Amino acid sequence: MFKKIALFFCLVLVSVSLVAQVVGAGRAVDPYRYSLSKTETLPSAAVVSAHALASQVGAEIMKRGGNAFDAAIATQLALAVVYPVAGNIGGGGFLLGRKSDGKTVAIDFRETAPAKASRTMYLDKDGKAQTAWSQNGHLASGVPGTVAGLFATLPYAKLPFKELIQPAIDLAEFGFVLSENEARSFNWTIGNFKKYSTRASAFTGRTEWHTGDTLIQKDLANTLKRIRDRGAKGFYSGRTAGLLVAEMKRGGGIVGKKDLSAYRAKSREALEFSYRGHHIIGFPPPSSGGVILGQILKMLEAYPLEQYGFQSPEAVQLIVEAERRAYADRAEHLGDPDFWKVPVAQLLSSKYLKKRMADFEWGKASVSASIKAGDFRESDQTTHLSIVDPEGNMVAVTTTLNGAYGSKTVVGGAGFILNNEMDDFSIKPGVANMYGAIGGDANAIEANKRMLSSMCPTLVLKNGKPYMVVGTPGGTTIPTSVLQALVNSIDFKLDAASAINYPKFHHQWLPDVVDIETGFPEETRKKLESMGYTFRLRDGIGRTEIIVIGPDGKLHAAADKRGEDSVAGF
Ligand code: GLY
């Protein structure tokens, strides 16, 4: 008995001292006891992300003098630990920032196809596309870009990298408690982790996870320490790279040492356009997000959306038809601009977009070409964080492993999950990827090419001042979720939380259906059905994180109600 009590006290003491180490003294972030905060109005700084602990880490970094870029680095690293379903160091993404001096920063850390990748790599001997290979296991993985992205962000940050990564190291080393959803999600995936990895990992350490269990990730902590001590080289060369390549060899993957050492994040020129007096800043190719968003907004601008009414049949029909046209262009024209001439200026030109809507008919559904497209077979797991700091810097980052837990391959001995981003290429013309999107030459697989994305981190200015930071996961639904946040706020004057939480709808040209969430207005659905539209009920579309800056400078931050997303700030 005495032994048991002594052990209990010993554990309490250990855990208190460990907690104190997470983001320093003062127990600012307590990984064993935390709660969610869905909406907050804050005077100075806000972080909204998919996990309360990650948001708290970002806010704490800003309290210590870091800016929004510091917070973006620390929050992403924390997400890689506490939100392994999508947070990552084995994936990629896009960061869009606007500094308080007006400079725009667009960092592309999208994965690349390995040097050994080819157009035929997912075709079987009969030429049939095998999406099982592009979606699961070692062959599904592109060369990870996240760590390079973090170091490309560092010049805009203020604090030393060691301080920004330490909270993630502590969370991995000493653990954090699992929520019911997290435990359930691991239990669903344990079988796949075993199937698609060649070594045991922290996730397979138990046969069943329960609410309140502590997830400790020692291998991941050691990988993060190597990154802390050696910078990007701690990931792209040396032991971590060796472990990744060994995992590839054991599992039949093709990411090699040279792929890793050659990987570079790229600076891009952000897309900038106006919408009803607002200045929108979006991400350019290789994401399709900014182009699609710009095209749809420009098509809508000619119409008095507000007069039609929020989710009225007129408003929904118009938006659906604009979406249909933008996604048809995505399939044909968008890809990695370093490999394919993407006609961005033409796609966004007012003249072209006016012509694009010329065949739109009120009261009648247009018809998308009848190319067979796939269903949504897997949950669409990407993750987004929105940040505003006390200096007025804004940062939006969307990052992904692609599907939930990516390829489900955990790098043996290194503890991180690899993406299954190769599926975002068009693996064969006309064959749908896991989001039902099709493509052709523009997005065909080529060595070292970046696969087309839909991620859409977005910044908005009003009267030249910061107005909104927004973004979401959701595969091909990402641009239309961001679109709805924008029109809900700008046209329909909804507050931050309402702008993201109302049931959403989505159309992507093919498949020719309107996806809706539960709670979408019945009357509007029936009216559109009578015009020839087909509807499909879907689970939650996206998990949008938004910060709207009011005229008084206050930050109205809202975390999507659909998940355990959470706001932190001060
Ligand atoms: N993997 C989802 C996207 O990049 O769009």
PDB file of N, CA and C and ligand atoms in Angstrom, residues 110 330 382 400 402 421 424 435 452-455 475-476 478, ligand 1:
ATOM      1  N   ARG A 110       5.025  22.452 -50.339  1.00  0.00           N
ATOM      2  CA  ARG A 110       4.301  21.294 -50.861  1.00  0.00           C
ATOM      3  C   ARG A 110       5.285  20.147 -51.112  1.00  0.00           C
ATOM      4  N   ARG A 330      -9.967  23.963 -63.121  1.00  0.00           N
ATOM      5  CA  ARG A 330      -8.932  23.331 -62.273  1.00  0.00           C
ATOM      6  C   ARG A 330      -8.438  22.042 -62.918  1.00  0.00           C
ATOM      7  N   THR A 382      -6.665  17.526 -43.548  1.00  0.00           N
ATOM      8  CA  THR A 382      -5.642  18.541 -43.696  1.00  0.00           C
ATOM      9  C   THR A 382      -5.866  19.381 -42.454  1.00  0.00           C
ATOM     10  N   THR A 400      -0.783  19.533 -44.511  1.00  0.00           N
ATOM     11  CA  THR A 400      -1.521  18.280 -44.705  1.00  0.00           C
ATOM     12  C   THR A 400      -0.626  17.054 -44.837  1.00  0.00           C
ATOM     13  N   ASN A 402      -2.534  14.745 -46.380  1.00  0.00           N
ATOM     14  CA  ASN A 402      -3.558  14.383 -47.366  1.00  0.00           C
ATOM     15  C   ASN A 402      -4.692  13.642 -46.671  1.00  0.00           C
ATOM     16  N   GLU A 421       0.424  12.117 -50.281  1.00  0.00           N
ATOM     17  CA  GLU A 421       0.124  13.238 -51.174  1.00  0.00           C
ATOM     18  C   GLU A 421       0.219  12.888 -52.645  1.00  0.00           C
ATOM     19  N   ASP A 424      -2.718  13.204 -54.840  1.00  0.00           N
ATOM     20  CA  ASP A 424      -3.212  14.493 -55.340  1.00  0.00           C
ATOM     21  C   ASP A 424      -2.785  14.755 -56.784  1.00  0.00           C
ATOM     22  N   TYR A 435     -10.607  12.610 -53.511  1.00  0.00           N
ATOM     23  CA  TYR A 435     -11.614  13.661 -53.356  1.00  0.00           C
ATOM     24  C   TYR A 435     -12.567  13.720 -54.540  1.00  0.00           C
ATOM     25  N   LEU A 452      -0.850  18.992 -57.483  1.00  0.00           N
ATOM     26  CA  LEU A 452      -1.798  20.097 -57.338  1.00  0.00           C
ATOM     27  C   LEU A 452      -2.545  19.978 -56.009  1.00  0.00           C
ATOM     28  N   SER A 453      -2.715  21.101 -55.366  1.00  0.00           N
ATOM     29  CA  SER A 453      -3.409  21.126 -54.077  1.00  0.00           C
ATOM     30  C   SER A 453      -4.687  21.954 -54.203  1.00  0.00           C
ATOM     31  N   SER A 454      -5.534  21.833 -53.191  1.00  0.00           N
ATOM     32  CA  SER A 454      -6.707  22.720 -53.091  1.00  0.00           C
ATOM     33  C   SER A 454      -6.583  23.645 -51.890  1.00  0.00           C
ATOM     34  N   MET A 455      -5.462  23.558 -51.200  1.00  0.00           N
ATOM     35  CA  MET A 455      -5.351  24.322 -49.947  1.00  0.00           C
ATOM     36  C   MET A 455      -5.421  25.822 -50.234  1.00  0.00           C
ATOM     37  N   GLY A 475      -9.835  18.807 -48.475  1.00  0.00           N
ATOM     38  CA  GLY A 475      -9.591  18.369 -49.846  1.00  0.00           C
ATOM     39  C   GLY A 475     -10.142  19.381 -50.840  1.00  0.00           C
ATOM     40  N   THR A 476     -10.856  18.872 -51.832  1.00  0.00           N
ATOM     41  CA  THR A 476     -11.367  19.782 -52.864  1.00  0.00           C
ATOM     42  C   THR A 476     -12.453  20.723 -52.343  1.00  0.00           C
ATOM     43  N   ILE A 478     -12.005  22.620 -49.894  1.00  0.00           N
ATOM     44  CA  ILE A 478     -11.338  23.726 -49.188  1.00  0.00           C
ATOM     45  C   ILE A 478     -11.700  25.092 -49.786  1.00  0.00           C
TER      46      ILE A 478
HETATM   47  N1  GLY B   1      -4.167  17.058 -49.904  1.00  0.00           N
HETATM   48  C1  GLY B   1      -5.184  18.001 -50.019  1.00  0.00           C
HETATM   49  C2  GLY B   1      -4.804  19.155 -50.838  1.00  0.00           C
HETATM   50  O1  GLY B   1      -3.647  19.501 -50.900  1.00  0.00           O
HETATM   51  O2  GLY B   1      -5.644  19.742 -51.467  1.00  0.00           O
END
